[in-house]
Coordinates of C-alpha atoms and ligand atoms in Angstrom, one line a residue:
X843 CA 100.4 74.3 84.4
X844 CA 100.3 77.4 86.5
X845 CA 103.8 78.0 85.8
X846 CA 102.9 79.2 82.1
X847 CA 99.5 81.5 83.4
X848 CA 101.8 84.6 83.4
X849 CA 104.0 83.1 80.1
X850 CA 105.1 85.7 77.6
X851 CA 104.0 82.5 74.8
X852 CA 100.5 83.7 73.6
X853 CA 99.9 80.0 73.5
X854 CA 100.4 79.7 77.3
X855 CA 96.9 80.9 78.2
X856 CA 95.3 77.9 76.5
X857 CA 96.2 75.6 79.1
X858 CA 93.6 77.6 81.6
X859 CA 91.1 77.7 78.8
X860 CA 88.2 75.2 78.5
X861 CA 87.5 73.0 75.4
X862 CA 85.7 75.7 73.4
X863 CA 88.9 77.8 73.5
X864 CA 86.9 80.4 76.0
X865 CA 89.1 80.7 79.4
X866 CA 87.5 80.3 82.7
X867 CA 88.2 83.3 84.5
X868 CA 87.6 81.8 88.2
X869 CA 90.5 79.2 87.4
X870 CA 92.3 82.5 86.3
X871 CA 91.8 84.2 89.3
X872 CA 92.7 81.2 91.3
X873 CA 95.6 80.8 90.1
X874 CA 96.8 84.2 90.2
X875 CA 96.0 84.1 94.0
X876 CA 98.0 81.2 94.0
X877 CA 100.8 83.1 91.9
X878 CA 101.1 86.5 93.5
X879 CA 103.1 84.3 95.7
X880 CA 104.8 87.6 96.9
X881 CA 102.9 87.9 100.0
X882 CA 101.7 91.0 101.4
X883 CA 103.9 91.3 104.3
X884 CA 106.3 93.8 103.7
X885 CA 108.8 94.3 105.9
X886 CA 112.3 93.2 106.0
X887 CA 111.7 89.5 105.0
X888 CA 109.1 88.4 102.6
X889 CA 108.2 91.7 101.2
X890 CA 105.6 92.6 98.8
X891 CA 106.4 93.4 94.9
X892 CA 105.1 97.1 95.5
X893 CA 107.6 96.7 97.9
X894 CA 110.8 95.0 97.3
X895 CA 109.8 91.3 96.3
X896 CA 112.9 89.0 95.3
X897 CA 113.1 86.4 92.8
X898 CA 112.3 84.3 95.6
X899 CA 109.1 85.5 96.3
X900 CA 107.6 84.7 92.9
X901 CA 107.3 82.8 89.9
X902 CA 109.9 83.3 87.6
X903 CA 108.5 84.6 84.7
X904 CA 106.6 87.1 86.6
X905 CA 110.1 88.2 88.6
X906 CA 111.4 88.7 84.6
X907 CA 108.3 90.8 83.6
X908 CA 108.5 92.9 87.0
X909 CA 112.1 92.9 88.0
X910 CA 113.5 96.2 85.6
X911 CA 110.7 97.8 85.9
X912 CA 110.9 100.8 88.1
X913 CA 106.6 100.9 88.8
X914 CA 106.1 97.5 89.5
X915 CA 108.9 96.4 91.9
X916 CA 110.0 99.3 94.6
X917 CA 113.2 97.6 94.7
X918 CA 114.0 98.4 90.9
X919 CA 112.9 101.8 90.9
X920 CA 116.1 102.7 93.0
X921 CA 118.5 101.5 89.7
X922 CA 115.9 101.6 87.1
X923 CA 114.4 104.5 84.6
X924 CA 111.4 104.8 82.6
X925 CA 110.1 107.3 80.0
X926 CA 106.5 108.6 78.7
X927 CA 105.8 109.9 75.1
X928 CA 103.4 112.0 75.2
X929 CA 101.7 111.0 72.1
X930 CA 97.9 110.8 73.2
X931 CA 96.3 114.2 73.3
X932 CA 92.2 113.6 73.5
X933 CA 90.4 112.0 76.2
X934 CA 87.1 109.9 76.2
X935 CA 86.2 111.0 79.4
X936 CA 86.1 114.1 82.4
X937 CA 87.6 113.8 86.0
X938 CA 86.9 116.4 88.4
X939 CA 90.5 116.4 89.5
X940 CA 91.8 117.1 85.8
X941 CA 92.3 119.9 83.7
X942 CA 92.8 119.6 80.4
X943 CA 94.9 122.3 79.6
X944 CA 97.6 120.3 81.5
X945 CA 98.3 116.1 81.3
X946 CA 95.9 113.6 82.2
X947 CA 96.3 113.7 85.9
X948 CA 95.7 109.8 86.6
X949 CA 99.3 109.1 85.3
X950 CA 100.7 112.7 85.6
X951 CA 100.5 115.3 87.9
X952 CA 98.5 118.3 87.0
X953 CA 100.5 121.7 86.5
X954 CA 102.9 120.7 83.8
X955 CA 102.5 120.5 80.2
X956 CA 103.6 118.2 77.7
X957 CA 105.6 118.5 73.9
X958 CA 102.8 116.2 71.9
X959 CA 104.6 114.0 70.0
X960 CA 103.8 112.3 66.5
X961 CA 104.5 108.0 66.7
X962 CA 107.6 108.9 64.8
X963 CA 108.9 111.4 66.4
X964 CA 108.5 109.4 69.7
X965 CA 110.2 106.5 68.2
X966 CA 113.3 108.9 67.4
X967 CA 113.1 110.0 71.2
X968 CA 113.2 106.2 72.6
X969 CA 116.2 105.4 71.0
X970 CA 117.8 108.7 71.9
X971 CA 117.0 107.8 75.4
X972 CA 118.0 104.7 75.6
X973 CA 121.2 105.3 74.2
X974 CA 121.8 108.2 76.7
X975 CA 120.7 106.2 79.6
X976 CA 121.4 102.6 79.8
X977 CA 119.0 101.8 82.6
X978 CA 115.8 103.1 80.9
X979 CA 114.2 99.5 80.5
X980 CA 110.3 100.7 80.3
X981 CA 108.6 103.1 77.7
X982 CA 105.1 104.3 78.9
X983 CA 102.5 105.7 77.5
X984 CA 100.6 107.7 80.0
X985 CA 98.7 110.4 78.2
X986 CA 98.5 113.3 78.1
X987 CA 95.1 112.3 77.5
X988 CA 94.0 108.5 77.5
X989 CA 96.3 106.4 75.3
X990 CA 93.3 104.5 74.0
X991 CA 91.3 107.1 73.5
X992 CA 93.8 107.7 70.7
X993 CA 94.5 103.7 69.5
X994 CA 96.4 104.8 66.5
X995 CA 98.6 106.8 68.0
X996 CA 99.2 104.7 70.6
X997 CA 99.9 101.1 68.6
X998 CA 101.9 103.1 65.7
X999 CA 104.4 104.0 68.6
X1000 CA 104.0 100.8 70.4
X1001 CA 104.9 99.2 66.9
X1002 CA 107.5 101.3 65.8
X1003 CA 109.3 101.4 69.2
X1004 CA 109.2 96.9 69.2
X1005 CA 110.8 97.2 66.3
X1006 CA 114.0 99.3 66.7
X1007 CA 114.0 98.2 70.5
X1008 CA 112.7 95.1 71.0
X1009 CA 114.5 94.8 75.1
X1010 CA 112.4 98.1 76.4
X1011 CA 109.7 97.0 78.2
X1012 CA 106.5 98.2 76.8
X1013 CA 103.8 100.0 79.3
X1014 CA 100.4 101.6 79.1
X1015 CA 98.0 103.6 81.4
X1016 CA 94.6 104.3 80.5
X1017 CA 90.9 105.5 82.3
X1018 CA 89.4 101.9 81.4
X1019 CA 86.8 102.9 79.0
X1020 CA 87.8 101.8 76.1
X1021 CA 90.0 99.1 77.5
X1022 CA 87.6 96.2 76.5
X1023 CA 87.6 97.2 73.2
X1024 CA 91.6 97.1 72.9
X1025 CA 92.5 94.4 74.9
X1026 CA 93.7 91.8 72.2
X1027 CA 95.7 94.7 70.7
X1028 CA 97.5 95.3 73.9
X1029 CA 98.5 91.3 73.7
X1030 CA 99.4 91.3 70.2
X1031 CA 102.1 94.3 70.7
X1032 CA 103.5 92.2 73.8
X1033 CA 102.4 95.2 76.0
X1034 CA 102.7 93.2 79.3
X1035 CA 102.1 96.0 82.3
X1036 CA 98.5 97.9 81.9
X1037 CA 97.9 100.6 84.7
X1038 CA 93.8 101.2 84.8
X1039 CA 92.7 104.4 86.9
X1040 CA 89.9 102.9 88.8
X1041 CA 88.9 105.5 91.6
X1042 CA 85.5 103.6 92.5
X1043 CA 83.2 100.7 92.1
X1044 CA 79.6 102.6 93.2
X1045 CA 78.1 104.8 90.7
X1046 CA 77.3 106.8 93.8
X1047 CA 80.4 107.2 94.4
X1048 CA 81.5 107.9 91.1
X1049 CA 79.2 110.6 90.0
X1050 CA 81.0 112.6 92.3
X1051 CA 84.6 112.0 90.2
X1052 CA 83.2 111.7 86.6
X1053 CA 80.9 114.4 85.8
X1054 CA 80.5 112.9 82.1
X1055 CA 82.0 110.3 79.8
X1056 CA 82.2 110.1 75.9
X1057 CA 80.6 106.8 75.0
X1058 CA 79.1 105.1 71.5
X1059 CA 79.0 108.6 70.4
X1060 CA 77.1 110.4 73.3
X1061 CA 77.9 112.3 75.8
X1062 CA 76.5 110.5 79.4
X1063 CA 76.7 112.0 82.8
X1064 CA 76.0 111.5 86.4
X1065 CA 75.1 108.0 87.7
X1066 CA 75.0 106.0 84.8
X1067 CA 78.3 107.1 83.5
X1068 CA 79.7 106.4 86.2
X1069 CA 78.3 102.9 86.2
X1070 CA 79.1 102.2 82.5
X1071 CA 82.9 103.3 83.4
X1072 CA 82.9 100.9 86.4
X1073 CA 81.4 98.5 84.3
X1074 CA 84.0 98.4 81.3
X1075 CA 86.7 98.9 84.1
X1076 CA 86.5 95.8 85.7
X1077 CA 85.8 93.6 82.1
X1078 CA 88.8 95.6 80.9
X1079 CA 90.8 94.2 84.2
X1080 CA 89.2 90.8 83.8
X1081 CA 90.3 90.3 79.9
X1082 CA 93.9 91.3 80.9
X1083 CA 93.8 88.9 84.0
X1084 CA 92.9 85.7 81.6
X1085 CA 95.5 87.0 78.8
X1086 CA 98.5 87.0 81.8
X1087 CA 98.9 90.6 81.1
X1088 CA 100.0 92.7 84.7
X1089 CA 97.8 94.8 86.0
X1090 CA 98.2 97.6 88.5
X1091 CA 95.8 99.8 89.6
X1092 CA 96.1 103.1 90.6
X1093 CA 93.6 105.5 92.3
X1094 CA 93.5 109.0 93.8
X1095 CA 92.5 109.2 97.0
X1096 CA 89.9 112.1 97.5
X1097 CA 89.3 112.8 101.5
X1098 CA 85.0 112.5 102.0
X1099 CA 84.2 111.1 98.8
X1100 CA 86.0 107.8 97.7
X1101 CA 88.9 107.5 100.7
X1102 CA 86.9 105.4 102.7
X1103 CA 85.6 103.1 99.8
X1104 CA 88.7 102.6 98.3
X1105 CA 88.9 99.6 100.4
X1106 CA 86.2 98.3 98.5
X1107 CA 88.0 99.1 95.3
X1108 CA 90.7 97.6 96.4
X1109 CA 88.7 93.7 97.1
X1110 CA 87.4 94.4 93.7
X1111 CA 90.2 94.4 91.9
X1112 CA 92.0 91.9 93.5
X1113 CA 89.0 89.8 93.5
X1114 CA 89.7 90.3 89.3
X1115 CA 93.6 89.6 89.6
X1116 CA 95.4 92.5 89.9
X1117 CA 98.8 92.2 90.5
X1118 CA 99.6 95.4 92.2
X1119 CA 97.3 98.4 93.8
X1120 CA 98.7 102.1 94.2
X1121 CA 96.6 104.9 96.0
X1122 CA 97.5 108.2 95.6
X1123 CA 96.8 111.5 97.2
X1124 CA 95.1 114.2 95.2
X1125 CA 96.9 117.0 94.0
X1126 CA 94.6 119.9 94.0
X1127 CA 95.9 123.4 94.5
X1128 CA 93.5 126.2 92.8
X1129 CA 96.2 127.4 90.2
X1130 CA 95.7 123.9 88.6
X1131 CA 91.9 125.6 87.6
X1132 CA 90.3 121.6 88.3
X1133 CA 87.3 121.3 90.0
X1134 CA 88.1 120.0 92.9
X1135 CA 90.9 122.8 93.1
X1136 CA 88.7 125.3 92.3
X1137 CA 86.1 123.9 95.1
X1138 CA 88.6 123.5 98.1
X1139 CA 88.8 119.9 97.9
X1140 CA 91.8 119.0 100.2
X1141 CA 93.7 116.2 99.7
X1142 CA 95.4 113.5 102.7
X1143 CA 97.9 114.1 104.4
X1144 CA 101.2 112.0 104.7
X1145 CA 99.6 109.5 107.4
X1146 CA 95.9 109.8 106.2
X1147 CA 97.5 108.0 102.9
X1148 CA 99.6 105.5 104.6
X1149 CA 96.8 104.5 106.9
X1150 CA 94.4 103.2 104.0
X1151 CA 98.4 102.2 101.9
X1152 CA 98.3 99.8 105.0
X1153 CA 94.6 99.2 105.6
X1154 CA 94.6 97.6 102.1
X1155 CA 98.0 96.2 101.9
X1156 CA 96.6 93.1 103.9
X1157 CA 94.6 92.3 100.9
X1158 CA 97.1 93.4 98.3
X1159 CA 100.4 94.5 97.4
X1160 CA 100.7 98.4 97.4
X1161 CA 103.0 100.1 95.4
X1162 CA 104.2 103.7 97.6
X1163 CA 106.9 105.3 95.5
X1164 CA 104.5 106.5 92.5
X1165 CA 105.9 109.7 91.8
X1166 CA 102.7 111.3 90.1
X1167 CA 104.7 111.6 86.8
X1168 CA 104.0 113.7 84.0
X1169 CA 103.6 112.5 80.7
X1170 CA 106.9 113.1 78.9
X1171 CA 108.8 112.2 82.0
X1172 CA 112.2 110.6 81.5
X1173 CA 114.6 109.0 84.0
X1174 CA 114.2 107.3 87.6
X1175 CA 110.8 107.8 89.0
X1176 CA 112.0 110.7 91.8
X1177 CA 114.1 112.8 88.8
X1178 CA 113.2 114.2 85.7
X1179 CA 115.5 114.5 82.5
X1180 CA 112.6 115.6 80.1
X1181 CA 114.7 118.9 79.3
X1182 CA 117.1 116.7 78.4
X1183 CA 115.4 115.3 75.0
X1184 CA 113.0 118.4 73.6
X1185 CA 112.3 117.4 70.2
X1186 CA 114.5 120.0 69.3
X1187 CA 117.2 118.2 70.9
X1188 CA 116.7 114.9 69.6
X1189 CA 117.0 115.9 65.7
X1190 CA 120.5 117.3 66.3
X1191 CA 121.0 113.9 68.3
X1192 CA 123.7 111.3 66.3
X1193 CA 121.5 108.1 68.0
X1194 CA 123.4 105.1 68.2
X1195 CA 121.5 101.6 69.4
X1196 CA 124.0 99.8 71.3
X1197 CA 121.7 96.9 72.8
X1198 CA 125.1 95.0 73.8
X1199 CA 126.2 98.1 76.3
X1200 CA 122.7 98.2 77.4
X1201 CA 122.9 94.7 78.6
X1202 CA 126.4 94.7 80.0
X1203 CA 125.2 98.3 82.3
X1204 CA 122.2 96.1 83.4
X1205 CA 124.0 93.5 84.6
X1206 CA 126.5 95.9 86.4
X1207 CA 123.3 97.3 87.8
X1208 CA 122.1 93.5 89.2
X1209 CA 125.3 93.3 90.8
X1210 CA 124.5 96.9 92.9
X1211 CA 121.6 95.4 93.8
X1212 CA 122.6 92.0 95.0
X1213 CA 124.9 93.8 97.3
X1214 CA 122.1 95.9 98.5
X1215 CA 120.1 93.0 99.8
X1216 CA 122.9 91.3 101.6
X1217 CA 124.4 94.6 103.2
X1218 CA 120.3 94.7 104.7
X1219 CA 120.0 91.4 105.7
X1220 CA 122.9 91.4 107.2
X1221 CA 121.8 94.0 110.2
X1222 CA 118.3 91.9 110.4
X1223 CA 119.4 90.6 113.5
X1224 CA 118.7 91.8 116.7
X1225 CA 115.5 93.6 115.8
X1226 CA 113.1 91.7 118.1
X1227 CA 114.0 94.3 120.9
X1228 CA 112.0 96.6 118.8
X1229 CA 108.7 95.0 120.0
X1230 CA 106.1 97.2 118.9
X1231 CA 108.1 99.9 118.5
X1232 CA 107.7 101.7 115.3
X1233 CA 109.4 104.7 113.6
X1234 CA 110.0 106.4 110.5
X1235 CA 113.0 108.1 108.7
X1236 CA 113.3 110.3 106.2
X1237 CA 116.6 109.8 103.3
X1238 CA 118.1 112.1 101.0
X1239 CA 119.2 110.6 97.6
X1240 CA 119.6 110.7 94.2
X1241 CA 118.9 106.6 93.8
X1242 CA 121.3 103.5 93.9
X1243 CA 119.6 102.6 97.4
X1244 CA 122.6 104.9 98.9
X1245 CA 122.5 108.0 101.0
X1246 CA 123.8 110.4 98.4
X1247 CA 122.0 113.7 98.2
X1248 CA 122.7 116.6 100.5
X1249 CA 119.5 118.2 102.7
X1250 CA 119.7 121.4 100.8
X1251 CA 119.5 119.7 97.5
X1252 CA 116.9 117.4 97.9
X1253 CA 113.8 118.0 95.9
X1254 CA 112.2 114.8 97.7
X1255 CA 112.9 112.7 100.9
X1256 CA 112.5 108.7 100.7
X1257 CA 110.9 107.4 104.1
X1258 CA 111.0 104.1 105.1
X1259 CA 109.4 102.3 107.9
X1260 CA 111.7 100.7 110.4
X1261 CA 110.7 98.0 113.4
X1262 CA 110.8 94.4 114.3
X1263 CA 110.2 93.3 110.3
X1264 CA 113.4 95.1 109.1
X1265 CA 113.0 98.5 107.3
X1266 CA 110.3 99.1 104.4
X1267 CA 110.2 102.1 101.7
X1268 CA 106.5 103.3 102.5
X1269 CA 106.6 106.6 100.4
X1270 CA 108.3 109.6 99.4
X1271 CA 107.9 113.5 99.9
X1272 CA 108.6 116.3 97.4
X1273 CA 109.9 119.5 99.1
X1274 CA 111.5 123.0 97.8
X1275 CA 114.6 123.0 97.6
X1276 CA 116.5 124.0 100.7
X1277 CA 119.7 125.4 99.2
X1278 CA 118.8 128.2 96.4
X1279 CA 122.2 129.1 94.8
X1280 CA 124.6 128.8 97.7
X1281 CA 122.3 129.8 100.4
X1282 CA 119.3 128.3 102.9
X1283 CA 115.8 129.8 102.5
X1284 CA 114.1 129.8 105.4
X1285 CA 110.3 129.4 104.2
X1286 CA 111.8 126.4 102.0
X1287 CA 113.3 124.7 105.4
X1288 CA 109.5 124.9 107.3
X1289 CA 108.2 123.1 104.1
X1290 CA 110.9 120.7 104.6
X1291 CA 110.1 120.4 108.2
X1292 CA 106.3 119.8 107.6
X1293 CA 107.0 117.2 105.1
X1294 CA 108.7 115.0 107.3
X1295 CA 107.5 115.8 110.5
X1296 CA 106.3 112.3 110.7
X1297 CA 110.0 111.6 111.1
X1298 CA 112.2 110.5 113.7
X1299 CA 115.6 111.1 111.7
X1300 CA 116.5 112.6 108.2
X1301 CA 119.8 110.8 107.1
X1302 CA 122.0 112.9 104.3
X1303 CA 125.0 112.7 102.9
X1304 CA 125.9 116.1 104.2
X1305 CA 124.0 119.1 106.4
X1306 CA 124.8 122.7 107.4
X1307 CA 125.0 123.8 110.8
X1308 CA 121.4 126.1 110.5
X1309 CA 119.3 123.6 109.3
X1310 CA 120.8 120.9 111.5
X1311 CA 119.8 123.3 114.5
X1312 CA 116.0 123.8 113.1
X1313 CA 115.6 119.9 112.6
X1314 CA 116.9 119.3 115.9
X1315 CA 114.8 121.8 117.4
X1316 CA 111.4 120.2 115.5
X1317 CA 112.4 116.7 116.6
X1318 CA 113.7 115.5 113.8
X1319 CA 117.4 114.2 113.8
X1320 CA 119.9 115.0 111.2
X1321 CA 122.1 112.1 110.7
X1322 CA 124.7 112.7 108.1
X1323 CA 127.2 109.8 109.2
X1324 CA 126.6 106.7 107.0
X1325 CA 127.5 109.2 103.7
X1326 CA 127.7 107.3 100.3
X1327 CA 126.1 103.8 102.4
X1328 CA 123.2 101.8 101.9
X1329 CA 120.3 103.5 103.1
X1330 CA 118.4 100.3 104.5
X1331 CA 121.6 98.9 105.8
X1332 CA 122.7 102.4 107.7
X1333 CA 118.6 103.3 108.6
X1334 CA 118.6 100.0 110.7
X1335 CA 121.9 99.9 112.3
X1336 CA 120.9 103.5 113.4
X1337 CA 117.5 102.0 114.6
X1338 CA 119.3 99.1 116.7
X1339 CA 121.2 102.3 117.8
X1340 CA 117.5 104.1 118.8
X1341 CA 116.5 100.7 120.6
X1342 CA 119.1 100.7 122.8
X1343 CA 119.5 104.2 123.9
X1344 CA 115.3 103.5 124.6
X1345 CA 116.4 100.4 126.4
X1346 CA 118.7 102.0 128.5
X1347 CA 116.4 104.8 129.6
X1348 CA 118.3 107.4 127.7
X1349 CA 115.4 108.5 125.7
X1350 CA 111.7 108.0 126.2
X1351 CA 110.4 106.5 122.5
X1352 CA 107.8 108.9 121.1
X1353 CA 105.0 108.5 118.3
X1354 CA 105.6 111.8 115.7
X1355 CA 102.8 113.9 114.4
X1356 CA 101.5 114.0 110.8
X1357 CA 102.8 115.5 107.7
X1358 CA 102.3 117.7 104.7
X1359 CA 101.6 116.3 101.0
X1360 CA 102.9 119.4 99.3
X1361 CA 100.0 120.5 96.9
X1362 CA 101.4 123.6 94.7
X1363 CA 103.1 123.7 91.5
X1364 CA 105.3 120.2 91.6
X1365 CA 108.8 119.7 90.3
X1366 CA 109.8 122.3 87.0
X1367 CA 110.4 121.6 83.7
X1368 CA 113.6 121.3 84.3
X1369 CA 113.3 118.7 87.0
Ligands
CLF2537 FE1 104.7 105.0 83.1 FE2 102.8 104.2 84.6 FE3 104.0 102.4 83.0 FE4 105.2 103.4 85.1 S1 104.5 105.6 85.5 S2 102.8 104.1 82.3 S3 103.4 102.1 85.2 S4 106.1 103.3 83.1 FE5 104.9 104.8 87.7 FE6 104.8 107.4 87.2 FE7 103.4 106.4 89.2 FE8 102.7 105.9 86.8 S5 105.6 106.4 89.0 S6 102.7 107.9 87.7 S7 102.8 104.4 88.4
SF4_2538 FE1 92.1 114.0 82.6 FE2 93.2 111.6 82.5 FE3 90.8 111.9 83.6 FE4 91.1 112.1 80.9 S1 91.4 110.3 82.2 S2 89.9 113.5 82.3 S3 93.1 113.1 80.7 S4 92.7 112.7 84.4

C-alpha cells in the first residue's frame, strides 16, 4: 500500500484516505517518513537524494519522478538540463531581498532580467529546446514573479507544453500564498515537483523578510502577514504531501535574522513531508537596489552555509548545488544557454519534435552515469585511514561528472567533501573568469583564491604556470593530472594519496579557513 503513496495514478492516494474520501495526513506523513527511504547520510555509500541517492535508496516510482531531474537528485544535475519560461510577471507579495525590477529572487538570482513570455510563445520555446538539447527533461516555471500569482498564465503553459511534450517533466516554484488555493490544479496538470520559498515559521521572524503581502484583496503588513503566509505555507505543503506531489523547499539564509531558525523551518517542513530542503545564501550587493542590499545586510559565507547545510541534513535531505537560477534559464544548472533561444531566435527556428532521439540520448546518458558510480565505488576502499580527517576540493568542469574545464575558464568550481564516507558534492562557487581573452587577470585570480580558500586542492583539466604558483602559494593545490576522468573517482584516489603522505609524516594535515560567496553582479546574459 505504501508502494502507490507517491503513484503518478490519481487514484493511488485513495488507498491512504479514510472512508469519507478525506485523507489522513498523519498516515501521510508516516508513510513518507517511511518512504524517503534515502537516508540522510551522505557520503560515499547511502547518500541522500539532494545528494546522489540511487535507485537503491528509494522507492521506485519516487527514483522515476526524481532521477532526470537535475534539482532534485545531485547526481542528475551533472547529465541533466532544465529550463524556465518566464511567463509570470506580478507578484502577491514583497521580500526584502527582492527587487522587482529584476526576477523573483526565491528561484532566480537578483541582477538579471527576464524576456516575459506569452503561454504560447513559451510553448514554441520548449520544443525549440528540447529539440536543441536532448537532455532538457524538466520545464519550470519559476517567476519572474510568483507563478500562481498569475494561474492563467501559468496552467495555459503547463497545458500547452503536456500536450506537444508529454516526456518533459513539469515543475513549479512559488512564495506559498496562494498555493492552497491551486493545489488540485497543480495535480490535474501532472505537475509532480512543487518548490515553496519558506524562509520562516515565526511571524517574528517573518516580519523582518515580508514587509507586506497582497491578500483577499488587501494589502497586510508586519506580523500578521507574516503569519497568514506561514499559515497558507504549511497547508499549501500539507495538500501536496497527501496528493504524492514532491516537495522541496527552498530558503535564503539571512545572517541575524532567520539563519539560526532555519533549523526550525527545517523540522517544520519535514514534520509536513517534504521530500527535499535547500538553504541558500543571500545575494545582496547594493546595485541590486533591495532592501537588504541597500541596508548592508551581509550574506554567509561558504562555511557559515555549510555548517547549518549539515546542521539540518540530520533531519533532512539537503539539496547543495542550487545554482540561484534566473527565470529564463536554459541548460544544466552551473551553465546558461538563455542567449541561445531569444524569442527572436526561436521564430526563425525550423522546430522538429523528435521524442524517439530524445529517448535514445537519455539512455546513452544512463549509461555515463552507471559508469560513474562504479569508477567511485571502485576506490571506496581503503578510506578508513582517513579517521576523522576531513578535507575539501575544489573541481573545474563543464558537467558529465568529469574534470573537463580548464582554471582560467571556469565561471564556477564544484567542491565536494572527501573522508572516511567516500566523497560528497557539498556545493559550488561562482568566480570571474580567470582567463579574459588569452590572458590572466590578476584581481579575477584573488576572487578565485577567496572562493575556494576552504580548499585543499583545485583539480582541472589544465593550469598555467602563474596561477599554479599563486594557488600554491595560498595553500591550495592545483592538480591538473586526472584530465578528462571522473571527478569523484580521481578526488578520492588523490585523497588516499593525501592520507598517506599524512601517514607517513610528509605533511602535517591542516583544517583550511573560510570562503567567499561572491555577491555582485552573477553570471551575464550570455552565460
Ligand atoms: Fe526550476 Fe526550481 Fe523546478 Fe529546478 S530551478 S522551478 S526546482 S526546474 Fe533548481 Fe534553479 Fe535552484 Fe531552483 S537550481 S534555483 S532549485
Ligand atoms: Fe520577489 Fe519572488 Fe519575493 Fe515576489 S516572491 S517579492 S517576486 S522574491
Amino acid at each position: 500500500m505504501t508502494d502507490t503513496l507517491f503513484s503518478q495514478d490519481p487514484d493511488s492516494t485513495r488507498e491512504a484516505s479514510s472512508a469519507d474520501g478525506v485523507v489522513d495526513i498523519s498516515d501521510v506523513m508516516q508513510k513518507v517518513a517511511e518512504h524517503k527511504g534515502c537516508g540522510t547520510e551522505g557520503g560515499s555509500g547511502k547518500a541522500s537524494c539532494g545528494s546522489s541517492a540511487g535507485p537503491a535508496d528509494m522507492p521506485p516510482e519516487i527514483w522515476e519522478k526524481v532521477k532526470n531531474h537535475p534539482c532534485y537528485s545531485e547526481e542528475a544535475h551533472h547529465h541533466y538540463a532544465r529550463m524556465h519560461v518566464a511567463v509570470a510577471p506580478a507578484c502577491n507579495i514583497q521580500c526584502n531581498y527582492c527587487n522587482r525590477k529584476y526576477d523573483c529572487a526565491n528561484e532566480s538570482r537578483p541582477g538579471v532580467v527576464s524576456e516575459r513570455l506569452t503561454p504560447e510563445q513559451a510553448s514554441k520555446k520548449v520544443l525549440a529546446v528540447a529539440s536543441t538539447i536532448p537532455q532538457m527533461t524538466v520545464l519550470g516555471i519559476a517567476g519572474p514573479g510568483d507563478p500562481l500569482a498569475n494561474p492563467q498564465k501559468t496552467f495555459e503553459t503547463f497545458r500547452l507544453i503536456s500536450e506537444v511534450a508529454p516526456d518533459i517533466k513539469l515543475c513549479l516554484s512559488t512564495n506559498g500564498l496562494a498555493l492552497p488555493d491551486w493545489v488540485d490544479e497543480i495535480a490535474k496538470y501532472k505537475v509532480d515537483h512543487v518548490t515553496i520559498t519558506i524562509n520562516m515559521v515565526d511571524p517574528e521572524v517573518g516580519q523582518h523578510i515580508y514587509p507586506w503581502i497582497f491578500w483577499e484583496n488587501k494589502r497586510l503588513q508586519g506580523y500578521e502577514a507574516a503569519k497568514i503566509l506561514t499559515e497558507r505555507q504549511m497547508l499549501g505543503l500539507e495538500m501536496l504531501t497527501e496528493r504524492g506531489i514532491l516537495a522541496k523547499i527552498n530558503s535564503v539564509m539571512i545572517p541575524g535574522i532567520n539563519d539560526a531558525h532555519l533549523v526550525e523551518v527545517n523540522k517544520a517542513v519535514k514534520s509536513r513531508g517534504a521530500f527535499l530542503h535547500n538553504i541558500m545564501p543571500l545575494i545582496s550587493a547594493p546595485e541590486h537596489g533591495t532592501v537588504f542590499g541597500l541596508n548592508g545586510q551581509r550574506g554567509p559565507s561558504a562555511q557559515e552555509l555549510k555548517a547549518l547545510q549539515d546542521a539540518c541534513e540530520g533531519d533532512m535531505n539537503m539539496m547543495r548545488h542550487c545554482r540561484q537560477c534566473r527565470a529564463d534559464a536554459v541548460g544544466l544548472l552551473g551553465e546558461d544557454r538563455s542567449a541561445e533561444f531569444t524569442t527572436e531566435k526561436i521564430m526563425a527556428m525550423d522546430i522538429e519534435y523528435d521524442a524517439e532521439g530524445r529517448k535514445a540520448y537519455q539512455q546513452a546518458v544512463e549509461g555515463e552515469r552507471q559508469a560513474k558510480v562504479a569508477a567511485k565505488a571502485g576506490e571506496l576502499e581503503g578510506l578508513e585511514k582517513a579517521g576523522d580527517i576531513s578535507v575539501l576540493v575544489a573541481v573545474a568542469t563543464k558537467g558529465h561528472g568529469i574534470i573537463n574545464e580548464h582554471f582560467g575558464h571556469a565561471k564556477e568550481f564544484q567542491v565536494y567533501e572527501l573522508n572516511a564516507k567516500g566523497a560528497k558534492f557539498v556545493g559550488h562557487r561562482r568566480v570571474d573568469l580567470y582567463c579574459q581573452g588569452g590572458y590572466g587577470e590578476e584581481d579575477a585570480l584573488d576572487t578565485v583564491i577567496a572562493a575556494i580558500n576552504d580548499c585543499h586542492a583545485v583539480f582541472v583539466a589544465k593550469i598555467g604556470g602563474c596561477p599554479k604558483a599563486d594557488l600554491e602559494a595560498a595553500g591550495v593545490e592545483p592538480v591538473d593530472q586526472y584530465a578528462h576522468e571522473y571527478i569523484e573517482q580521481s578526488a578520492l584516489v588523490w585523497f588516499k594519496d593525501y592520507l598517506g603522505k599524512v601517514e607517513r609524516g610528509e605533511i602535517v594535515h591542516q583544517q583550511r579557513g573560510d570562503a567567499a560567496i561572491r555577491q555582485g553582479a552573477l553570471l551575464s546574459q550570455a552565460g
